[in-house]
CSV table of C-alpha atoms and ligand atoms in Angstrom, one decimal:
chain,number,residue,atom,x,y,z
A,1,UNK,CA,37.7,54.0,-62.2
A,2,UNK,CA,41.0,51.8,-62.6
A,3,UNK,CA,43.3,53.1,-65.7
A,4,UNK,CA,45.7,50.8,-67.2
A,5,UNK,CA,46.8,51.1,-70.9
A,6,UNK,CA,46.4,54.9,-71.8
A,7,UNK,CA,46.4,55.7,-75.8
A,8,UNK,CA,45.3,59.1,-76.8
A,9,UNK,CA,44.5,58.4,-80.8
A,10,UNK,CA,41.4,58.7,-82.3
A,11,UNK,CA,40.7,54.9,-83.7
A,12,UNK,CA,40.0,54.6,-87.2
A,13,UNK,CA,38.9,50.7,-87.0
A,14,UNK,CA,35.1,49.7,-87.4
A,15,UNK,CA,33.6,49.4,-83.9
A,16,UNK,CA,30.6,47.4,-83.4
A,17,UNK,CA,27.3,48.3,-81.5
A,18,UNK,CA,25.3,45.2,-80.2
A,19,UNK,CA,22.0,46.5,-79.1
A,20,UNK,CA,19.7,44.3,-76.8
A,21,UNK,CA,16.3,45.1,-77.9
A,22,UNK,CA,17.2,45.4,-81.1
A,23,UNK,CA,13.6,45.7,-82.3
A,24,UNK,CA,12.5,48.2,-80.1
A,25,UNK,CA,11.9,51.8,-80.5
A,26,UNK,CA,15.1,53.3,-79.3
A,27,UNK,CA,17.1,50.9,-81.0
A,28,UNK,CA,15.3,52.0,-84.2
A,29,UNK,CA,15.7,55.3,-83.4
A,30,UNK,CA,19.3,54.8,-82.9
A,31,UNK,CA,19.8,53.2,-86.6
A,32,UNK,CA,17.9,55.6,-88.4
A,33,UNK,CA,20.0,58.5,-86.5
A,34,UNK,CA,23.4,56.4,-87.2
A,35,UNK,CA,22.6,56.4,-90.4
A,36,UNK,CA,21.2,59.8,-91.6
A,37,UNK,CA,24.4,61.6,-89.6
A,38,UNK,CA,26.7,59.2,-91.8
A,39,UNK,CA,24.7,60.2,-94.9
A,40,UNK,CA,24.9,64.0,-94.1
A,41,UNK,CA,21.2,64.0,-93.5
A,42,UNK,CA,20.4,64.8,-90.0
A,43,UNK,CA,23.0,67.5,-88.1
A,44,UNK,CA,23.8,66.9,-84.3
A,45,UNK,CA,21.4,68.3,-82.2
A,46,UNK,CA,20.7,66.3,-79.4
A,47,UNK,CA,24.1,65.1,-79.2
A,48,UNK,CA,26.1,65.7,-76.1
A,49,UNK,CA,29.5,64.5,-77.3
A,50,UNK,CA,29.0,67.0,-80.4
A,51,UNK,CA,29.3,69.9,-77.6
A,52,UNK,CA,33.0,71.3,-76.8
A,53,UNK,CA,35.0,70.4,-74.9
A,54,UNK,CA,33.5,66.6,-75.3
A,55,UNK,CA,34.0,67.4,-79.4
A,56,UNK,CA,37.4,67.8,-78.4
A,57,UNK,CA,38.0,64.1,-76.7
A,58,UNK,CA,39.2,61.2,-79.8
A,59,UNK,CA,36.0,59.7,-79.6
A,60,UNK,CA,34.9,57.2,-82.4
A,61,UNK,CA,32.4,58.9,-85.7
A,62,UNK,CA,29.3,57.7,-86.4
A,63,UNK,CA,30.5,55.9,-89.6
A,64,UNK,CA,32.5,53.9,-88.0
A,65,UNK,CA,30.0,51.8,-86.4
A,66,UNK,CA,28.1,48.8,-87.4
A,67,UNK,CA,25.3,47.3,-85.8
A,68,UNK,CA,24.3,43.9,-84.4
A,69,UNK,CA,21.7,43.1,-81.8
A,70,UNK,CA,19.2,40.5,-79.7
A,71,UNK,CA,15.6,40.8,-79.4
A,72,UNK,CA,13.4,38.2,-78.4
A,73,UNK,CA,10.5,38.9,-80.7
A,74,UNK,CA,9.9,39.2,-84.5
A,75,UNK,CA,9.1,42.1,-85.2
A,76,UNK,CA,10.5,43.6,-88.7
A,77,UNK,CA,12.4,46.7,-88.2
A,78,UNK,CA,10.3,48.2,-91.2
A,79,UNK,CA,7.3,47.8,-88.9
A,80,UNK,CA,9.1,49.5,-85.9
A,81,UNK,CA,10.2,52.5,-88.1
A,82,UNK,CA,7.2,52.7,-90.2
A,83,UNK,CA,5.2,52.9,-86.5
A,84,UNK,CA,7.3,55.5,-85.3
A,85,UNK,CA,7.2,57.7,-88.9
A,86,UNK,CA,3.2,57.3,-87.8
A,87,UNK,CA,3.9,58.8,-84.6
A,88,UNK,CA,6.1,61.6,-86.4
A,89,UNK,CA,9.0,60.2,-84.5
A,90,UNK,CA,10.7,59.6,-87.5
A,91,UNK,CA,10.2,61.6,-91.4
A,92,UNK,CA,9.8,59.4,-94.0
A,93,UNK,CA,12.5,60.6,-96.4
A,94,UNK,CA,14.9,59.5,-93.5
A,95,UNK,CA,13.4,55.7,-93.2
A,96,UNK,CA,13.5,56.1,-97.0
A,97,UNK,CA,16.9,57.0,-96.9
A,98,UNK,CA,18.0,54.4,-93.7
A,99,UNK,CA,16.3,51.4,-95.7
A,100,UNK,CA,19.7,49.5,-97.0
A,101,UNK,CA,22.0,50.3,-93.3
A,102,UNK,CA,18.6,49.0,-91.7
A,103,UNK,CA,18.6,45.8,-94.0
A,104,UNK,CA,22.0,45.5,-92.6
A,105,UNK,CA,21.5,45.5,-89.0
A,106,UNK,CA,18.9,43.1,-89.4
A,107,UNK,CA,21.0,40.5,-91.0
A,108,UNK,CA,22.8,41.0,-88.2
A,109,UNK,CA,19.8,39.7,-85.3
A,110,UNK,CA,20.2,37.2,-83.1
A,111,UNK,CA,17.7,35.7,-80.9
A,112,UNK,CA,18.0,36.9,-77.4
A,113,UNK,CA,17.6,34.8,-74.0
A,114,UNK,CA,13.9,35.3,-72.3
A,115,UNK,CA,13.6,34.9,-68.4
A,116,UNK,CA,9.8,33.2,-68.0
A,117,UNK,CA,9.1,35.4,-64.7
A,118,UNK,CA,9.0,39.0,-67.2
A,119,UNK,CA,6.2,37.4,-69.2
A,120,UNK,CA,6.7,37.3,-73.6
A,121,UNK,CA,6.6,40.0,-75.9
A,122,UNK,CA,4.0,39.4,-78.8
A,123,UNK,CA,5.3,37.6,-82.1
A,124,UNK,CA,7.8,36.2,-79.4
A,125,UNK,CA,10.8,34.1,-81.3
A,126,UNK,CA,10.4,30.6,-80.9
A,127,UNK,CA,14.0,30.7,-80.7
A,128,UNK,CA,14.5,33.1,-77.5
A,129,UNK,CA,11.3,31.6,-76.5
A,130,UNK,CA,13.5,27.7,-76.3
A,131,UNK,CA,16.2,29.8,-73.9
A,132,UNK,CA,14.0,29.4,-71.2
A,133,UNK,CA,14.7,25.6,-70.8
A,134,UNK,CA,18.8,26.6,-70.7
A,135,UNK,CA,20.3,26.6,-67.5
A,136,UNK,CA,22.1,30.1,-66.6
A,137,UNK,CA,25.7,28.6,-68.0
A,138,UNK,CA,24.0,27.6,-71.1
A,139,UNK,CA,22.9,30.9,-71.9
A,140,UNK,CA,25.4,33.1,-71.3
A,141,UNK,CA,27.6,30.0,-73.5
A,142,UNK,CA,25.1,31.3,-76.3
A,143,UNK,CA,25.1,35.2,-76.1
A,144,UNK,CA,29.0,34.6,-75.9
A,145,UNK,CA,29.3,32.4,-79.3
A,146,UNK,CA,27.2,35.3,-80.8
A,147,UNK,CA,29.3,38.5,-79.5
A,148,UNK,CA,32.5,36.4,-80.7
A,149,UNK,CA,31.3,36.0,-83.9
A,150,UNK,CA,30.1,39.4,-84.9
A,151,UNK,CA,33.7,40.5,-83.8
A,152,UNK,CA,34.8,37.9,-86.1
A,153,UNK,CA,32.8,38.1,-89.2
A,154,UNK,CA,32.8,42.5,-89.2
A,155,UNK,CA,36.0,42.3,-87.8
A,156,UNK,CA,35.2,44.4,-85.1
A,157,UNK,CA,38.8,46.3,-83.2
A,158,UNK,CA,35.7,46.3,-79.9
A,159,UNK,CA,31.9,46.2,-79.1
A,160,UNK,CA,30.2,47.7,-77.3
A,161,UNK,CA,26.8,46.4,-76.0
A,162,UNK,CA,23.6,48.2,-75.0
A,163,UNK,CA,21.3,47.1,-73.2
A,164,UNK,CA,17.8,48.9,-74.7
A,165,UNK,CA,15.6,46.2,-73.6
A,166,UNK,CA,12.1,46.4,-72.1
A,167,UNK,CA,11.6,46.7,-68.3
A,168,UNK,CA,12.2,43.7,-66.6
A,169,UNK,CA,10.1,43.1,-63.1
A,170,UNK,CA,11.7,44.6,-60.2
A,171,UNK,CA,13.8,42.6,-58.1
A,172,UNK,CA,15.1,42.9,-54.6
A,173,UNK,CA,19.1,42.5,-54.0
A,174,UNK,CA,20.4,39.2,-54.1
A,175,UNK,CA,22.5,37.2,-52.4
A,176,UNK,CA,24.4,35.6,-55.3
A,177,UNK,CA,25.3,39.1,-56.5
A,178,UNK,CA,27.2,40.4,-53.0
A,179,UNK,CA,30.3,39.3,-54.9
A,180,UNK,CA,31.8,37.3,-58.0
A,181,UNK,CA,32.7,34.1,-56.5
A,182,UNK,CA,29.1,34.1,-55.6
A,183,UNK,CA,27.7,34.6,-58.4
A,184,UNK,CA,29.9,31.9,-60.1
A,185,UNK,CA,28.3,29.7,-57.7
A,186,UNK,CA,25.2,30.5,-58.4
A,187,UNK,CA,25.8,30.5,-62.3
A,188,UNK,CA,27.3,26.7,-61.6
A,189,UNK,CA,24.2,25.6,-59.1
A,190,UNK,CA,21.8,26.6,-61.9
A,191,UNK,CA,19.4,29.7,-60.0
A,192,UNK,CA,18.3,31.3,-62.3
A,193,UNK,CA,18.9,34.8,-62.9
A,194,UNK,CA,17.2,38.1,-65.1
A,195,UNK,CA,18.1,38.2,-68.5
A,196,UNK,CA,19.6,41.5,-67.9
A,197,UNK,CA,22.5,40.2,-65.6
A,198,UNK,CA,23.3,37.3,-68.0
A,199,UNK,CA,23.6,39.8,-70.7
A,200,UNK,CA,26.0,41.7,-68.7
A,201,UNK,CA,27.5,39.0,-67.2
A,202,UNK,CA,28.0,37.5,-70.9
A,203,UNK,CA,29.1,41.0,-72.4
A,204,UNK,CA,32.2,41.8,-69.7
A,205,UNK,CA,33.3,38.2,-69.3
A,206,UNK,CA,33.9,38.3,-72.9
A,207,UNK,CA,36.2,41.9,-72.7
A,208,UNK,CA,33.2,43.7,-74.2
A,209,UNK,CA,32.0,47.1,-72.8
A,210,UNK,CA,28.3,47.3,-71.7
A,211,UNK,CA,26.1,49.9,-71.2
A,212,UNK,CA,22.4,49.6,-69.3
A,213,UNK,CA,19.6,52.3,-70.5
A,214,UNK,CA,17.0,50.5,-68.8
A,215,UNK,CA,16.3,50.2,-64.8
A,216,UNK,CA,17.1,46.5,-65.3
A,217,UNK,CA,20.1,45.4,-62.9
A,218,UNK,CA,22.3,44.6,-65.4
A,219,UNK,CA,26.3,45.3,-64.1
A,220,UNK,CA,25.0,47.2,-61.4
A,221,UNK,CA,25.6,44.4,-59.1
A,222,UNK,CA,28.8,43.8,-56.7
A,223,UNK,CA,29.5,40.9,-58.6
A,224,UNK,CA,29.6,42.2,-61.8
A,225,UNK,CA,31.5,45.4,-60.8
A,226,UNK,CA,33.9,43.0,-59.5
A,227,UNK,CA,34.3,41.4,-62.6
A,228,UNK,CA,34.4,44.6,-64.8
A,229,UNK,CA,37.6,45.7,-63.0
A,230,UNK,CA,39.3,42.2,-63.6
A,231,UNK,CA,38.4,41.8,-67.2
A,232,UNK,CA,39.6,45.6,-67.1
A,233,UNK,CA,36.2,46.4,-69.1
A,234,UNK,CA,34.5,49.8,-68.9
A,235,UNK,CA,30.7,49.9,-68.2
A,236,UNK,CA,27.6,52.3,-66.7
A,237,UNK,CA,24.4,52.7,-66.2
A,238,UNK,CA,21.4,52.4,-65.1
A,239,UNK,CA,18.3,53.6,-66.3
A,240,UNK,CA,18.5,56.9,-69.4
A,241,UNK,CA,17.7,60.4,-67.4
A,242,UNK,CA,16.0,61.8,-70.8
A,243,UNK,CA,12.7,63.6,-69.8
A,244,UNK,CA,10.8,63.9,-65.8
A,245,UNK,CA,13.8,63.2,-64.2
A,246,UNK,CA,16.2,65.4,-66.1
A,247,UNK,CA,14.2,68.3,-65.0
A,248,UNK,CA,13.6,67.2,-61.5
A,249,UNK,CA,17.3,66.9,-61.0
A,250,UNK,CA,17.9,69.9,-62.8
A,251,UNK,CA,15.9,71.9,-60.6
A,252,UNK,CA,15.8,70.0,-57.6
A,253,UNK,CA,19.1,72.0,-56.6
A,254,UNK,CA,17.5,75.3,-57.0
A,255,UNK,CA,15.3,74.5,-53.7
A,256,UNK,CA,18.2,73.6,-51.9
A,257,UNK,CA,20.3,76.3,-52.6
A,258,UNK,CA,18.0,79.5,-51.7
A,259,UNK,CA,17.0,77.0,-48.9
A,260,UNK,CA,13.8,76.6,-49.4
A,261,UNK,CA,11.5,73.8,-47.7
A,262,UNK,CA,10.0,71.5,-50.0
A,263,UNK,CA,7.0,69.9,-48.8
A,264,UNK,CA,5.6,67.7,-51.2
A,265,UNK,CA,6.5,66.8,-55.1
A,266,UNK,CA,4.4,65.0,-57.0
A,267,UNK,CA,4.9,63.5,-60.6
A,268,UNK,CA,2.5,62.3,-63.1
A,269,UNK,CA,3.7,60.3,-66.0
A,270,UNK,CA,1.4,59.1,-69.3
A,271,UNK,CA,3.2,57.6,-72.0
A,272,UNK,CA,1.6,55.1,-74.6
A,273,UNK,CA,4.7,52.9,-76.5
A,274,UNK,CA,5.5,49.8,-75.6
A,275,UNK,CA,7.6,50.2,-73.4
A,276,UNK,CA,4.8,52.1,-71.5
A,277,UNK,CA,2.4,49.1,-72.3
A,278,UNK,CA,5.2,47.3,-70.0
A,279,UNK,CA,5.1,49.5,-67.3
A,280,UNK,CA,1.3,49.6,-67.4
A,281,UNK,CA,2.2,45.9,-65.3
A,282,UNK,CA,2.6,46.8,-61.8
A,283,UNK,CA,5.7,44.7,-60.9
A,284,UNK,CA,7.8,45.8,-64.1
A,285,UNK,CA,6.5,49.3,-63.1
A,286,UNK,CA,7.9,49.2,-59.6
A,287,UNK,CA,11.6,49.0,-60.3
A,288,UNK,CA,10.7,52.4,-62.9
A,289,UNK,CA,9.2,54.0,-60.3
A,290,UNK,CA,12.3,53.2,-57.8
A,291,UNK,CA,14.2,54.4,-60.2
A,292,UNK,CA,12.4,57.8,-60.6
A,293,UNK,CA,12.0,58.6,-56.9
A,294,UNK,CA,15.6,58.2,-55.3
A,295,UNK,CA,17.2,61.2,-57.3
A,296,UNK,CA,14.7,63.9,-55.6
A,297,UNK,CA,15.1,62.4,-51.7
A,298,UNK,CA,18.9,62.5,-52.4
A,299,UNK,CA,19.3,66.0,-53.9
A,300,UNK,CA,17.1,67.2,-51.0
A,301,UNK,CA,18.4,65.1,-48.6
A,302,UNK,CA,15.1,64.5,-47.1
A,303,UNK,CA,14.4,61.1,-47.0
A,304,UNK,CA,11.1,61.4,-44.9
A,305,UNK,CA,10.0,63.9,-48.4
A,306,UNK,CA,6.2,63.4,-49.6
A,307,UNK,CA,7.2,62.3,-53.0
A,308,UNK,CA,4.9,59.8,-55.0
A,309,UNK,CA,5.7,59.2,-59.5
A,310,UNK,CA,2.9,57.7,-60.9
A,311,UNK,CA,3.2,56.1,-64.2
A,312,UNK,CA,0.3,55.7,-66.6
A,313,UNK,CA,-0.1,54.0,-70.0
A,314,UNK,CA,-2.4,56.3,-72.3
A,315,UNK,CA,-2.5,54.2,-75.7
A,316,UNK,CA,-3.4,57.3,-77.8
A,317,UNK,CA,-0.3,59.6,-76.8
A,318,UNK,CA,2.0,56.7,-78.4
A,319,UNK,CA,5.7,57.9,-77.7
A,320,UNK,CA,5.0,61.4,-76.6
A,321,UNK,CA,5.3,61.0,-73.4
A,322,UNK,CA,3.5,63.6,-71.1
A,323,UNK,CA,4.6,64.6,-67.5
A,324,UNK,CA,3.3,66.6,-65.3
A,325,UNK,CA,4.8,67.7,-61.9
A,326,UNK,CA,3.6,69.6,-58.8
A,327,UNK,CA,6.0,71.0,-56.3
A,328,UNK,CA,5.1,72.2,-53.0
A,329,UNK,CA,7.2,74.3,-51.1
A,330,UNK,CA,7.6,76.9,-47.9
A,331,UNK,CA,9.6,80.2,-48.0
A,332,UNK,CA,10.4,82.8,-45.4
A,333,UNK,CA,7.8,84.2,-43.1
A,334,UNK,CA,6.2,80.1,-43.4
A,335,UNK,CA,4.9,81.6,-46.9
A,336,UNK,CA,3.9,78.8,-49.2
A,337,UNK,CA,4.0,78.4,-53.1
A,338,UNK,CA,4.0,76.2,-55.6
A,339,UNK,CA,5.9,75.4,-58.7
A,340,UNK,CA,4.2,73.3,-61.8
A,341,UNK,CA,6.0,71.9,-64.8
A,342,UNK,CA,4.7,69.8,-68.1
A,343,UNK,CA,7.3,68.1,-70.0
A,344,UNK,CA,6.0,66.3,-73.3
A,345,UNK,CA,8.6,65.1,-75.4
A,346,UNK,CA,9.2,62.4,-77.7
A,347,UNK,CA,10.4,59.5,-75.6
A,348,UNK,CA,12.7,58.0,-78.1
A,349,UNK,CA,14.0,60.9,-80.0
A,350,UNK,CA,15.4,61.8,-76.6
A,351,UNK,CA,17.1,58.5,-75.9
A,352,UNK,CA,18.7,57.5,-79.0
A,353,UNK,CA,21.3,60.6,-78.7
A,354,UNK,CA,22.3,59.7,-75.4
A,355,UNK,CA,22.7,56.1,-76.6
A,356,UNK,CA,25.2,57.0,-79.4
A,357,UNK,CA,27.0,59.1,-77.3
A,358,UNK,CA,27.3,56.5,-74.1
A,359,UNK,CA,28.7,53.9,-77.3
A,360,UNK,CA,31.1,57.2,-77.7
A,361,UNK,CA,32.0,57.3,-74.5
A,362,UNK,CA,32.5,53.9,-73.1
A,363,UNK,CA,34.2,53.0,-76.8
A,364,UNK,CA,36.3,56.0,-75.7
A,365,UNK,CA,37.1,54.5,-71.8
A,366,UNK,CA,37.4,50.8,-73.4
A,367,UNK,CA,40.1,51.9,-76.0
A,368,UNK,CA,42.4,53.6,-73.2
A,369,UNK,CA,41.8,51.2,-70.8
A,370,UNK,CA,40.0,52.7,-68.3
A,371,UNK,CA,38.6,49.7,-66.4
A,372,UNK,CA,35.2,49.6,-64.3
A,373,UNK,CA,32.6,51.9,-63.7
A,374,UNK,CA,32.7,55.5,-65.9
A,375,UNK,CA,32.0,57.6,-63.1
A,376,UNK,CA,31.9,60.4,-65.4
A,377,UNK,CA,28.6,59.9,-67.4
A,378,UNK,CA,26.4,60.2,-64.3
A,379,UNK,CA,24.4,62.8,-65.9
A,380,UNK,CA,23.5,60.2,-68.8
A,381,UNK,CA,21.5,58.0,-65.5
A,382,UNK,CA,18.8,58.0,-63.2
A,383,UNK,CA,20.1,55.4,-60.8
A,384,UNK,CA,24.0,56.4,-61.8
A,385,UNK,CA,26.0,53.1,-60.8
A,386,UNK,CA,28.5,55.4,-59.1
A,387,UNK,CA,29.0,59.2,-59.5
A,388,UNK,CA,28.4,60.3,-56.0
A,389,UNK,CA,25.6,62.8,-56.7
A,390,UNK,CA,22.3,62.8,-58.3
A,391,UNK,CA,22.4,66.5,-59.2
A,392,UNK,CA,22.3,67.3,-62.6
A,393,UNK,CA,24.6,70.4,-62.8
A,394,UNK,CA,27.4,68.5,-60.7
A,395,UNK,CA,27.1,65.4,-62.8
A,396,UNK,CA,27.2,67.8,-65.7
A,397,UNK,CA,30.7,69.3,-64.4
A,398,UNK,CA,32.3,65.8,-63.7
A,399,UNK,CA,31.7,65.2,-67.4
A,400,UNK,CA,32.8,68.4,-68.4
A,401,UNK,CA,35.9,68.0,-66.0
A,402,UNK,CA,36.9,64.3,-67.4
A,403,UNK,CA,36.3,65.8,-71.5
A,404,UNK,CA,39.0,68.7,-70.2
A,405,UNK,CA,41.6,66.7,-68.5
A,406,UNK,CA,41.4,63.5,-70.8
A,407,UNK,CA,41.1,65.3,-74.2
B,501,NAD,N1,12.8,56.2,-74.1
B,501,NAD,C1,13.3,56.7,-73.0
B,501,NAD,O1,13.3,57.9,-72.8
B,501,NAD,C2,13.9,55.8,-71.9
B,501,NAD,C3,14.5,56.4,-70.9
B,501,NAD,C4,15.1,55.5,-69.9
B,501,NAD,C5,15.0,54.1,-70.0
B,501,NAD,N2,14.4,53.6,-71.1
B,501,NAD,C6,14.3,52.1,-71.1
B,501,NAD,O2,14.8,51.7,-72.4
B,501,NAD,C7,14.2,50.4,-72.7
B,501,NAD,C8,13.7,50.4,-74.1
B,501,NAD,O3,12.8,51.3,-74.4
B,501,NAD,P1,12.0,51.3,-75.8
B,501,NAD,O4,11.1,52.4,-75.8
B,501,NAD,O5,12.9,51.1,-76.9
B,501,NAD,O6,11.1,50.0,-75.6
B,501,NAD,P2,10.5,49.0,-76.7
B,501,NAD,O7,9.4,48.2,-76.0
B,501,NAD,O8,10.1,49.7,-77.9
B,501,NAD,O9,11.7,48.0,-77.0
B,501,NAD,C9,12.2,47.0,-76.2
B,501,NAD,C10,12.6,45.8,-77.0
B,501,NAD,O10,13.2,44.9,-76.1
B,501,NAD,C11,12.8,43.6,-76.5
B,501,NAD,N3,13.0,42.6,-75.4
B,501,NAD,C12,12.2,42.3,-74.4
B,501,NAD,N4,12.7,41.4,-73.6
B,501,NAD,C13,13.9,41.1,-74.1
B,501,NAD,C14,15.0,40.3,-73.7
B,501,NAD,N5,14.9,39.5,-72.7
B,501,NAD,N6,16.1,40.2,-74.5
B,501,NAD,C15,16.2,41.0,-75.6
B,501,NAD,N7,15.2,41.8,-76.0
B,501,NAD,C16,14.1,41.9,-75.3
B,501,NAD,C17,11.3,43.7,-76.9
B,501,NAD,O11,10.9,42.7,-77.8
B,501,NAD,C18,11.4,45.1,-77.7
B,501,NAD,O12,11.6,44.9,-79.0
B,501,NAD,C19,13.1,50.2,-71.6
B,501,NAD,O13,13.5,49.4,-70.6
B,501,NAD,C20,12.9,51.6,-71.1
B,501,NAD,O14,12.3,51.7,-69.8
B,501,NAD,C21,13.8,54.4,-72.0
């Protein structure tokens, strides 16, 4: 990471937080938590950047933000809050409480761009559904207008934007993104590209930080790295480590340091939200799975390791996701055990923190000018952009390291 304009005060301006995906679970989660920690209702649990020595860092509060977004379908945010108070996700008195800062953030939607090949959401918006005749230039023209003018009309000091969208279909590298003239090129000759690099693309061209929670490619490309250190714009991803894989790559290292042989791990995944209704699709599944499997093979530096992640939709388990993983391993004397673990947690409840504190964070990086990728919230990412380990406990210390020389 490139620094350029250090300042070390806390920022009292209002900071905005443009979510893409606005409608969707973790977004809602997000505004309901936003909310209840500015009314005193919920405490921090959850919340990395609540734990010294990150408390220590001038990173923005809660209060200070105010929220915009893009989703591409109609869905009411009372409906996505009242489906996740079904599931328990959220209490009532809290949506009761959230109802008036929700209003808010959803006078502040904007229709998102839609990329035909990823299929439509139901109750699509006829409006993102008429972005799909814009050329590339076009689009990016559009999100652009509507980042500028929530700056404007909130008067916004930065924003930050999130990408929270659902799980586009995987794609292999490109040639357009090996670098930014490229990609300009491509952008100029019309191909068309996933909505997840435009929003990127859009968000850093325009000065704004971005962050990617999903396994989309977003600003993982050359290009777009490229184009984050020019702009001098702070950004990460991809893909939130908040359940299987956290505890993979939390104990992946354990085999590796008493040098035991692992022979085989195996992962079972059964969620039933909609995001998991995405993933039940076997190309916007694959780029998931990808995503799930590279962490274990580099901690255990065995590339050749038997290692399958299987990823079912199970309607009736809604967002309590359920994993279940098998380990296989040799000891001394050829001896050979095996380690089991079930993780069920609530998929969203464990995302939304992170969110808030990756808008901390990068808000944080932005205001002091720290340009490009932010190396230091590997831990937050499955497929870290850069970071140099997968290992959770390493990627833990580079945060902890950053919180103690930059605070
Ligand atoms: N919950 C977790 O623990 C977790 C962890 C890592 C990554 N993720 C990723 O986060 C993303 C969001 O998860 P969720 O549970 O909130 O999903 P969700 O399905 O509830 O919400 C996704 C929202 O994105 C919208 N959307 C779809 N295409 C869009 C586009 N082109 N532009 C703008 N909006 C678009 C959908 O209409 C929907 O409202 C998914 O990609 C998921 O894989 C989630």
């Amino acid at each position: 990471m490139t620094r350029s304009r250090p300042s070390d005060s806390a920022s009292p301006e209002r900071v905005g937080l443009w979510l893409v995906g606005a409608r969707g679970a973790i977004s809602t989660c997000v505004a309901h938590g936003l909310s209840g920690l500015r009314q005193g209702l919920l405490d921090s649990t959850g919340l990395v950047t609540a734990r010294g020595p990150l408390a220590e860092l001038p990173l923005l509060d809660c209060g200070q933000l105010v929220l915009g977004g893009w989703d591409v379908c109609r869905r009411p945010l009372s409906q996505s809050a009242s489906e996740l108070a079904d599931m328990r996700v959220l209490s009532g008195p809290l949506v009761a409480a959230a109802a008036g800062d929700l209003a808010a953030f959803e006078q502040r939607l904007r229709a998102g761009i839609l990329d035909p090949s990823d299929g439509e959401p139901a109750d699509l918006d006829p409006q993102a559904a008429s972005t799909s005749r814009l050329t590339p230039r076009q689009k990016v023209a559009r999100l652009l207008a509507d980042l500028n003018q929530f700056q404007r009309d909130s008067g916004l000091a930065r924003v930050v934007v999130v990408h929270v969208a659902s799980t586009e279909i995987a794609r292999a590298p490109a040639a357009d993104w090996s670098d930014l003239a490229s990609f300009e090129r491509a952008l100029d000759d019309g191909r068309p590209q996933p909505a997840s690099v435009l929003y990127a693309y859009a968000a850093i061209s325009g000065g704004f930080s971005f962050v990617n929670f999903t396994p989309n490619v977003g600003s993982a490309v050359p290009a777009l790295q490229e184009l984050a250190r020019s702009r001098g714009v702070a950004h990460c991803g991809n893909d939130g480590k908040t359940g299987e894989t956290l505890v993979k790559t939390a104990l992946a290292p354990l085999f590796v340091a008493r040098n035991l042989k692992v022979l085989a791990w195996q992962g079972y995944n059964m969620l039933g939200n909609r995001d998991g209704e995405v993933l039940a699709d076997p190309l916007h599944r694959a780029g998931k799975l990808r995503s799930k499997s590279d962490a274990l093979r580099a901690i255990l530096e065995d590339p050749g390791l038997h290692h399958q992640v299987a990823i079912d939709f199970v309607p009736s388990l809604r967002d309590w996701k359920t994993a279940w993983d098998f380990v296989h391993f040799e000891g001394f004397l050829g001896a050979q055990m095996s380690l089991q673990f079930t993780w069920q947690g609530s998929d969203s409840a464990l995302a939304a923190p992170l969110v808030i504190d990756l808008v901390r964070l990068t808000e944080l990086a932005q205001r002091r000018g720290e340009a490009g990728v932010m190396e230091h919230t590997a831990s937050f990412f499955k497929s870290p952009i850069a970071g140099g380990s997968h290992d959770f406990h390493q990627q833990f210390r580079t945060l902890i390291e950053y919180a103690q020389r930059r605070g």
